[in-house]
Amino acid sequence: MTPNNESFEGAINKIAVRSLMENRRSIKPADFSDQRVQDEIVWQMLSNANWAPTHGMTEPWRFFVYTDAAKLRLGKRLAKIYEQITTPELRKPAKAEKLIANAERSSHLIVIAMKRQASEKIPEIEEVQAVACAVQNLHLTATAFGVGGYWSSGAAICSEQLRDHLGLSNKDCVLGLFYVGYPKTEWPKGCRSPIEDKVVWRAD
Ligand SMILES: Cc1cc2nc3c(=O)[nH]c(=O)nc-3n(C[C@H](O)[C@H](O)[C@H](O)COP(=O)(O)O)c2cc1C
């Protein structure tokens, strides 16, 4: 390959990376088809998540994957947790039903958790940030495979009850649930306000 060709390939790759980021979309279970996502794809998502940056090499991301009968049980457990933690005045049956329906409609559910370092040397916020980086890797990989998903962070999901059920300690925390499935609709388009509005750039 000539040097010119190499730089051309490099440019194409950069465009591909940008396009992957731009096309990463939150797609909800109501928009999933019945098609099951292959376990191998979910493993690719998880294994790319594992390459997230990590201060002090604590690698604090933990994932609990549920599919088939297990995802249905998790949906029901979340509905029960919702009922337990919500005061009767605020309780809405539709919310509990949605947690069950979301599990039914998804191919896989991935609980996203942060495992606290035993020494607690690294600030907790940095551990949460590292997990968020891991989830971005996971989500981008799903996008590359044409798999939809979304990070949900409702109160029942991020509850102490779910954390305890997973066998995590009270220093750890559940940061959300990543719903996985193939979209049945056209891949949605996203939008963002200009980056120039969010940057301060100084050279003096
Ligand atoms: C930490 C985190 C938590 C989120 N929790 C929820 C949630 O509980 N419910 C929800 O509808 N979307 C949730 N989202 C997804 C956002 O709604 C979504 O990213 C946003 O609408 C932008 O859409 P896009 O991801 O397709 O670009 C969450 C996203 C992040 C990063």
PDB file of C-alpha atoms and ligand atoms in Angstrom:
ATOM      1  CA  MET A   1       0.000   0.000   0.000  1.00  0.00           C
ATOM      2  CA  THR A   2       1.364   3.463  -0.856  1.00  0.00           C
ATOM      3  CA  PRO A   3       1.649   6.132   1.881  1.00  0.00           C
ATOM      4  CA  ASN A   4      -1.083   8.076   0.098  1.00  0.00           C
ATOM      5  CA  ASN A   5      -3.431   5.139   0.266  1.00  0.00           C
ATOM      6  CA  GLU A   6      -2.631   4.691   3.942  1.00  0.00           C
ATOM      7  CA  SER A   7      -3.586   8.250   4.803  1.00  0.00           C
ATOM      8  CA  PHE A   8      -6.751   7.880   2.746  1.00  0.00           C
ATOM      9  CA  GLU A   9      -7.644   4.753   4.757  1.00  0.00           C
ATOM     10  CA  GLY A  10      -6.934   6.705   7.942  1.00  0.00           C
ATOM     11  CA  ALA A  11      -9.324   9.463   6.895  1.00  0.00           C
ATOM     12  CA  ILE A  12     -12.037   6.920   6.095  1.00  0.00           C
ATOM     13  CA  ASN A  13     -11.566   5.382   9.545  1.00  0.00           C
ATOM     14  CA  LYS A  14     -11.920   8.759  11.219  1.00  0.00           C
ATOM     15  CA  ILE A  15     -15.169   9.329   9.343  1.00  0.00           C
ATOM     16  CA  ALA A  16     -16.342   5.876  10.455  1.00  0.00           C
ATOM     17  CA  VAL A  17     -15.618   6.653  14.112  1.00  0.00           C
ATOM     18  CA  ARG A  18     -17.501   9.954  13.905  1.00  0.00           C
ATOM     19  CA  SER A  19     -20.419   8.301  12.176  1.00  0.00           C
ATOM     20  CA  LEU A  20     -20.588   5.597  14.878  1.00  0.00           C
ATOM     21  CA  MET A  21     -20.694   8.250  17.612  1.00  0.00           C
ATOM     22  CA  GLU A  22     -23.264  10.310  15.770  1.00  0.00           C
ATOM     23  CA  ASN A  23     -25.454   7.284  15.123  1.00  0.00           C
ATOM     24  CA  ARG A  24     -25.374   5.970  18.687  1.00  0.00           C
ATOM     25  CA  ARG A  25     -28.974   6.409  19.751  1.00  0.00           C
ATOM     26  CA  SER A  26     -31.070   5.602  22.756  1.00  0.00           C
ATOM     27  CA  ILE A  27     -33.684   3.173  21.498  1.00  0.00           C
ATOM     28  CA  LYS A  28     -36.323   2.019  23.970  1.00  0.00           C
ATOM     29  CA  PRO A  29     -37.842  -1.448  24.444  1.00  0.00           C
ATOM     30  CA  ALA A  30     -41.199  -0.293  23.028  1.00  0.00           C
ATOM     31  CA  ASP A  31     -39.337   0.100  19.711  1.00  0.00           C
ATOM     32  CA  PHE A  32     -37.601  -3.304  19.818  1.00  0.00           C
ATOM     33  CA  SER A  33     -38.519  -6.129  17.465  1.00  0.00           C
ATOM     34  CA  ASP A  34     -38.948  -9.717  18.711  1.00  0.00           C
ATOM     35  CA  GLN A  35     -35.545 -10.699  17.281  1.00  0.00           C
ATOM     36  CA  ARG A  36     -33.133 -11.938  19.932  1.00  0.00           C
ATOM     37  CA  VAL A  37     -29.641 -10.432  19.855  1.00  0.00           C
ATOM     38  CA  GLN A  38     -26.951 -13.111  19.618  1.00  0.00           C
ATOM     39  CA  ASP A  39     -25.125 -13.657  22.919  1.00  0.00           C
ATOM     40  CA  GLU A  40     -21.826 -13.276  21.010  1.00  0.00           C
ATOM     41  CA  ILE A  41     -22.729  -9.674  20.132  1.00  0.00           C
ATOM     42  CA  VAL A  42     -23.547  -8.931  23.777  1.00  0.00           C
ATOM     43  CA  TRP A  43     -20.160 -10.407  24.724  1.00  0.00           C
ATOM     44  CA  GLN A  44     -18.499  -8.083  22.181  1.00  0.00           C
ATOM     45  CA  MET A  45     -20.293  -5.130  23.775  1.00  0.00           C
ATOM     46  CA  LEU A  46     -19.118  -6.208  27.231  1.00  0.00           C
ATOM     47  CA  SER A  47     -15.588  -6.925  26.136  1.00  0.00           C
ATOM     48  CA  ASN A  48     -15.264  -3.483  24.522  1.00  0.00           C
ATOM     49  CA  ALA A  49     -16.714  -1.915  27.696  1.00  0.00           C
ATOM     50  CA  ASN A  50     -13.784  -3.469  29.511  1.00  0.00           C
ATOM     51  CA  TRP A  51     -11.377  -1.173  27.606  1.00  0.00           C
ATOM     52  CA  ALA A  52     -12.672   1.966  29.319  1.00  0.00           C
ATOM     53  CA  PRO A  53     -10.149   4.246  31.025  1.00  0.00           C
ATOM     54  CA  THR A  54      -9.752   3.677  34.751  1.00  0.00           C
ATOM     55  CA  HIS A  55      -7.918   5.778  37.329  1.00  0.00           C
ATOM     56  CA  GLY A  56      -5.637   3.536  39.386  1.00  0.00           C
ATOM     57  CA  MET A  57      -6.643   0.528  37.240  1.00  0.00           C
ATOM     58  CA  THR A  58      -9.556  -0.199  39.566  1.00  0.00           C
ATOM     59  CA  GLU A  59     -11.758  -1.287  36.606  1.00  0.00           C
ATOM     60  CA  PRO A  60     -14.892  -0.572  38.684  1.00  0.00           C
ATOM     61  CA  TRP A  61     -17.505  -1.516  36.042  1.00  0.00           C
ATOM     62  CA  ARG A  62     -19.609  -4.581  36.777  1.00  0.00           C
ATOM     63  CA  PHE A  63     -22.316  -5.934  34.483  1.00  0.00           C
ATOM     64  CA  PHE A  64     -25.089  -8.381  35.286  1.00  0.00           C
ATOM     65  CA  VAL A  65     -26.634  -9.778  32.117  1.00  0.00           C
ATOM     66  CA  TYR A  66     -30.158 -11.198  32.071  1.00  0.00           C
ATOM     67  CA  THR A  67     -31.883 -12.905  29.175  1.00  0.00           C
ATOM     68  CA  ASP A  68     -34.648 -15.455  28.546  1.00  0.00           C
ATOM     69  CA  ALA A  69     -36.418 -16.511  31.783  1.00  0.00           C
ATOM     70  CA  ALA A  70     -33.981 -14.508  33.941  1.00  0.00           C
ATOM     71  CA  LYS A  71     -34.871 -11.164  32.306  1.00  0.00           C
ATOM     72  CA  LEU A  72     -38.568 -11.774  32.956  1.00  0.00           C
ATOM     73  CA  ARG A  73     -37.855 -12.487  36.624  1.00  0.00           C
ATOM     74  CA  LEU A  74     -35.757  -9.315  36.844  1.00  0.00           C
ATOM     75  CA  GLY A  75     -38.596  -7.260  35.310  1.00  0.00           C
ATOM     76  CA  LYS A  76     -40.998  -8.598  37.959  1.00  0.00           C
ATOM     77  CA  ARG A  77     -38.495  -7.987  40.736  1.00  0.00           C
ATOM     78  CA  LEU A  78     -38.043  -4.367  39.592  1.00  0.00           C
ATOM     79  CA  ALA A  79     -41.810  -3.875  39.583  1.00  0.00           C
ATOM     80  CA  LYS A  80     -41.934  -5.175  43.176  1.00  0.00           C
ATOM     81  CA  ILE A  81     -39.059  -2.909  44.210  1.00  0.00           C
ATOM     82  CA  TYR A  82     -40.884   0.051  42.623  1.00  0.00           C
ATOM     83  CA  GLU A  83     -43.945  -0.748  44.746  1.00  0.00           C
ATOM     84  CA  GLN A  84     -41.836  -1.128  47.902  1.00  0.00           C
ATOM     85  CA  ILE A  85     -39.959   2.142  47.541  1.00  0.00           C
ATOM     86  CA  THR A  86     -42.773   4.360  46.264  1.00  0.00           C
ATOM     87  CA  THR A  87     -45.207   5.876  48.739  1.00  0.00           C
ATOM     88  CA  PRO A  88     -48.865   4.932  48.048  1.00  0.00           C
ATOM     89  CA  GLU A  89     -49.767   8.519  47.022  1.00  0.00           C
ATOM     90  CA  LEU A  90     -47.108   8.517  44.299  1.00  0.00           C
ATOM     91  CA  ARG A  91     -47.437   4.891  43.196  1.00  0.00           C
ATOM     92  CA  LYS A  92     -48.636   4.424  39.615  1.00  0.00           C
ATOM     93  CA  PRO A  93     -49.533   0.882  38.450  1.00  0.00           C
ATOM     94  CA  ALA A  94     -48.456   1.845  34.912  1.00  0.00           C
ATOM     95  CA  LYS A  95     -44.873   2.385  36.097  1.00  0.00           C
ATOM     96  CA  ALA A  96     -44.601  -1.116  37.574  1.00  0.00           C
ATOM     97  CA  GLU A  97     -46.214  -2.584  34.468  1.00  0.00           C
ATOM     98  CA  LYS A  98     -43.684  -0.754  32.286  1.00  0.00           C
ATOM     99  CA  LEU A  99     -40.750  -2.318  34.137  1.00  0.00           C
ATOM    100  CA  ILE A 100     -42.229  -5.747  33.378  1.00  0.00           C
ATOM    101  CA  ALA A 101     -43.069  -4.879  29.759  1.00  0.00           C
ATOM    102  CA  ASN A 102     -39.601  -3.398  29.138  1.00  0.00           C
ATOM    103  CA  ALA A 103     -38.026  -6.670  30.262  1.00  0.00           C
ATOM    104  CA  GLU A 104     -40.380  -8.693  28.062  1.00  0.00           C
ATOM    105  CA  ARG A 105     -39.671  -6.528  25.018  1.00  0.00           C
ATOM    106  CA  SER A 106     -35.863  -6.625  25.426  1.00  0.00           C
ATOM    107  CA  SER A 107     -33.529  -9.299  24.199  1.00  0.00           C
ATOM    108  CA  HIS A 108     -31.082  -8.805  27.081  1.00  0.00           C
ATOM    109  CA  LEU A 109     -30.967  -6.598  30.166  1.00  0.00           C
ATOM    110  CA  ILE A 110     -27.592  -5.441  31.431  1.00  0.00           C
ATOM    111  CA  VAL A 111     -27.482  -4.037  34.957  1.00  0.00           C
ATOM    112  CA  ILE A 112     -24.717  -1.443  35.171  1.00  0.00           C
ATOM    113  CA  ALA A 113     -22.921  -1.281  38.511  1.00  0.00           C
ATOM    114  CA  MET A 114     -19.926   0.363  40.128  1.00  0.00           C
ATOM    115  CA  LYS A 115     -17.751  -1.760  42.418  1.00  0.00           C
ATOM    116  CA  ARG A 116     -16.096   0.439  45.019  1.00  0.00           C
ATOM    117  CA  GLN A 117     -12.371  -0.021  45.509  1.00  0.00           C
ATOM    118  CA  ALA A 118     -11.646  -1.613  48.943  1.00  0.00           C
ATOM    119  CA  SER A 119      -9.208   1.156  49.951  1.00  0.00           C
ATOM    120  CA  GLU A 120     -11.541   3.913  48.617  1.00  0.00           C
ATOM    121  CA  LYS A 121      -8.421   5.769  47.499  1.00  0.00           C
ATOM    122  CA  ILE A 122      -9.847   6.828  44.155  1.00  0.00           C
ATOM    123  CA  PRO A 123     -12.705   9.354  44.599  1.00  0.00           C
ATOM    124  CA  GLU A 124     -16.107   7.758  44.093  1.00  0.00           C
ATOM    125  CA  ILE A 125     -17.047  10.193  41.322  1.00  0.00           C
ATOM    126  CA  GLU A 126     -14.075   9.006  39.266  1.00  0.00           C
ATOM    127  CA  GLU A 127     -15.225   5.410  39.616  1.00  0.00           C
ATOM    128  CA  VAL A 128     -18.684   6.416  38.389  1.00  0.00           C
ATOM    129  CA  GLN A 129     -17.067   8.315  35.501  1.00  0.00           C
ATOM    130  CA  ALA A 130     -15.072   5.209  34.541  1.00  0.00           C
ATOM    131  CA  VAL A 131     -18.257   3.129  34.481  1.00  0.00           C
ATOM    132  CA  ALA A 132     -19.913   5.743  32.245  1.00  0.00           C
ATOM    133  CA  CYS A 133     -16.965   5.462  29.825  1.00  0.00           C
ATOM    134  CA  ALA A 134     -17.439   1.687  29.817  1.00  0.00           C
ATOM    135  CA  VAL A 135     -21.136   2.083  29.023  1.00  0.00           C
ATOM    136  CA  GLN A 136     -20.288   4.390  26.117  1.00  0.00           C
ATOM    137  CA  ASN A 137     -17.977   1.687  24.702  1.00  0.00           C
ATOM    138  CA  LEU A 138     -20.748  -0.850  25.145  1.00  0.00           C
ATOM    139  CA  HIS A 139     -23.342   1.386  23.490  1.00  0.00           C
ATOM    140  CA  LEU A 140     -21.073   2.271  20.546  1.00  0.00           C
ATOM    141  CA  THR A 141     -20.372  -1.418  19.977  1.00  0.00           C
ATOM    142  CA  ALA A 142     -24.119  -2.135  19.969  1.00  0.00           C
ATOM    143  CA  THR A 143     -24.523   0.631  17.359  1.00  0.00           C
ATOM    144  CA  ALA A 144     -21.802  -0.932  15.193  1.00  0.00           C
ATOM    145  CA  PHE A 145     -23.806  -4.173  15.171  1.00  0.00           C
ATOM    146  CA  GLY A 146     -27.105  -2.391  14.440  1.00  0.00           C
ATOM    147  CA  VAL A 147     -28.285  -3.277  17.943  1.00  0.00           C
ATOM    148  CA  GLY A 148     -30.377  -0.746  19.846  1.00  0.00           C
ATOM    149  CA  GLY A 149     -30.272   0.008  23.520  1.00  0.00           C
ATOM    150  CA  TYR A 150     -30.688   2.592  26.177  1.00  0.00           C
ATOM    151  CA  TRP A 151     -29.418   3.421  29.625  1.00  0.00           C
ATOM    152  CA  SER A 152     -32.296   3.685  32.081  1.00  0.00           C
ATOM    153  CA  SER A 153     -31.699   5.048  35.561  1.00  0.00           C
ATOM    154  CA  GLY A 154     -35.063   4.891  37.326  1.00  0.00           C
ATOM    155  CA  ALA A 155     -35.363   4.754  41.121  1.00  0.00           C
ATOM    156  CA  ALA A 156     -36.217   1.023  41.283  1.00  0.00           C
ATOM    157  CA  ILE A 157     -33.211   0.177  39.103  1.00  0.00           C
ATOM    158  CA  CYS A 158     -30.745   2.318  41.065  1.00  0.00           C
ATOM    159  CA  SER A 159     -32.132   1.102  44.386  1.00  0.00           C
ATOM    160  CA  GLU A 160     -30.412  -0.397  47.405  1.00  0.00           C
ATOM    161  CA  GLN A 161     -32.854  -3.291  47.022  1.00  0.00           C
ATOM    162  CA  LEU A 162     -31.501  -4.228  43.586  1.00  0.00           C
ATOM    163  CA  ARG A 163     -27.912  -3.649  44.742  1.00  0.00           C
ATOM    164  CA  ASP A 164     -28.429  -6.046  47.661  1.00  0.00           C
ATOM    165  CA  HIS A 165     -30.152  -8.599  45.441  1.00  0.00           C
ATOM    166  CA  LEU A 166     -27.080  -8.602  43.178  1.00  0.00           C
ATOM    167  CA  GLY A 167     -24.857  -9.364  46.156  1.00  0.00           C
ATOM    168  CA  LEU A 168     -23.090  -6.006  45.983  1.00  0.00           C
ATOM    169  CA  SER A 169     -21.961  -4.232  49.143  1.00  0.00           C
ATOM    170  CA  ASN A 170     -23.345  -0.951  50.453  1.00  0.00           C
ATOM    171  CA  LYS A 171     -20.214   0.819  49.131  1.00  0.00           C
ATOM    172  CA  ASP A 172     -21.094  -0.265  45.572  1.00  0.00           C
ATOM    173  CA  CYS A 173     -23.961   1.113  43.525  1.00  0.00           C
ATOM    174  CA  VAL A 174     -26.222   0.278  40.654  1.00  0.00           C
ATOM    175  CA  LEU A 175     -26.035   3.036  38.043  1.00  0.00           C
ATOM    176  CA  GLY A 176     -28.708   1.850  35.682  1.00  0.00           C
ATOM    177  CA  LEU A 177     -30.045  -0.793  33.367  1.00  0.00           C
ATOM    178  CA  PHE A 178     -29.064  -1.081  29.723  1.00  0.00           C
ATOM    179  CA  TYR A 179     -31.914  -2.492  27.654  1.00  0.00           C
ATOM    180  CA  VAL A 180     -30.781  -4.380  24.527  1.00  0.00           C
ATOM    181  CA  GLY A 181     -32.775  -5.264  21.405  1.00  0.00           C
ATOM    182  CA  TYR A 182     -33.008  -4.837  17.650  1.00  0.00           C
ATOM    183  CA  PRO A 183     -35.073  -1.804  16.657  1.00  0.00           C
ATOM    184  CA  LYS A 184     -38.227  -2.544  14.706  1.00  0.00           C
ATOM    185  CA  THR A 185     -38.394   1.045  13.471  1.00  0.00           C
ATOM    186  CA  GLU A 186     -36.011   3.001  11.262  1.00  0.00           C
ATOM    187  CA  TRP A 187     -32.783   3.922  13.082  1.00  0.00           C
ATOM    188  CA  PRO A 188     -33.568   7.294  14.751  1.00  0.00           C
ATOM    189  CA  LYS A 189     -31.657  10.489  14.004  1.00  0.00           C
ATOM    190  CA  GLY A 190     -30.189  12.479  16.877  1.00  0.00           C
ATOM    191  CA  CYS A 191     -29.548  16.144  17.382  1.00  0.00           C
ATOM    192  CA  ARG A 192     -27.154  18.249  19.439  1.00  0.00           C
ATOM    193  CA  SER A 193     -26.695  21.968  19.848  1.00  0.00           C
ATOM    194  CA  PRO A 194     -23.369  23.284  18.438  1.00  0.00           C
ATOM    195  CA  ILE A 195     -20.187  22.292  20.265  1.00  0.00           C
ATOM    196  CA  GLU A 196     -19.001  25.917  19.971  1.00  0.00           C
ATOM    197  CA  ASP A 197     -21.637  26.794  22.619  1.00  0.00           C
ATOM    198  CA  LYS A 198     -19.995  24.414  25.107  1.00  0.00           C
ATOM    199  CA  VAL A 199     -16.323  25.190  24.640  1.00  0.00           C
ATOM    200  CA  VAL A 200     -14.083  27.904  26.011  1.00  0.00           C
ATOM    201  CA  TRP A 201     -10.882  27.955  23.891  1.00  0.00           C
ATOM    202  CA  ARG A 202      -8.005  30.197  24.831  1.00  0.00           C
ATOM    203  CA  ALA A 203      -4.633  30.566  23.240  1.00  0.00           C
ATOM    204  CA  ASP A 204      -3.373  33.681  25.029  1.00  0.00           C
TER     205      ASP A 204
HETATM  206  C1  LIG B   1     -26.509   8.322  32.896  1.00  0.00           C
HETATM  207  C2  LIG B   1     -27.693   8.280  31.973  1.00  0.00           C
HETATM  208  C3  LIG B   1     -28.937   7.940  32.474  1.00  0.00           C
HETATM  209  C4  LIG B   1     -30.058   7.904  31.637  1.00  0.00           C
HETATM  210  N1  LIG B   1     -31.289   7.562  32.166  1.00  0.00           N
HETATM  211  C5  LIG B   1     -32.388   7.618  31.386  1.00  0.00           C
HETATM  212  C6  LIG B   1     -33.673   7.309  31.933  1.00  0.00           C
HETATM  213  O1  LIG B   1     -33.808   6.944  33.110  1.00  0.00           O
HETATM  214  N2  LIG B   1     -34.737   7.416  31.118  1.00  0.00           N
HETATM  215  C7  LIG B   1     -34.614   7.791  29.813  1.00  0.00           C
HETATM  216  O2  LIG B   1     -35.624   7.907  29.129  1.00  0.00           O
HETATM  217  N3  LIG B   1     -33.393   8.032  29.254  1.00  0.00           N
HETATM  218  C8  LIG B   1     -32.289   7.953  30.011  1.00  0.00           C
HETATM  219  N4  LIG B   1     -31.049   8.187  29.451  1.00  0.00           N
HETATM  220  C9  LIG B   1     -30.925   8.329  27.997  1.00  0.00           C
HETATM  221  C10 LIG B   1     -31.118   9.761  27.543  1.00  0.00           C
HETATM  222  O3  LIG B   1     -32.479  10.072  27.598  1.00  0.00           O
HETATM  223  C11 LIG B   1     -30.604   9.888  26.103  1.00  0.00           C
HETATM  224  O4  LIG B   1     -29.220   9.660  26.083  1.00  0.00           O
HETATM  225  C12 LIG B   1     -30.886  11.269  25.527  1.00  0.00           C
HETATM  226  O5  LIG B   1     -32.255  11.405  25.294  1.00  0.00           O
HETATM  227  C13 LIG B   1     -30.148  11.540  24.235  1.00  0.00           C
HETATM  228  O6  LIG B   1     -30.519  10.604  23.250  1.00  0.00           O
HETATM  229  P1  LIG B   1     -29.426   9.741  22.477  1.00  0.00           P
HETATM  230  O7  LIG B   1     -28.786   8.834  23.521  1.00  0.00           O
HETATM  231  O8  LIG B   1     -30.197   8.958  21.445  1.00  0.00           O
HETATM  232  O9  LIG B   1     -28.443  10.665  21.861  1.00  0.00           O
HETATM  233  C14 LIG B   1     -29.920   8.221  30.265  1.00  0.00           C
HETATM  234  C15 LIG B   1     -28.646   8.574  29.764  1.00  0.00           C
HETATM  235  C16 LIG B   1     -27.556   8.604  30.600  1.00  0.00           C
HETATM  236  C17 LIG B   1     -26.203   8.976  30.046  1.00  0.00           C
END
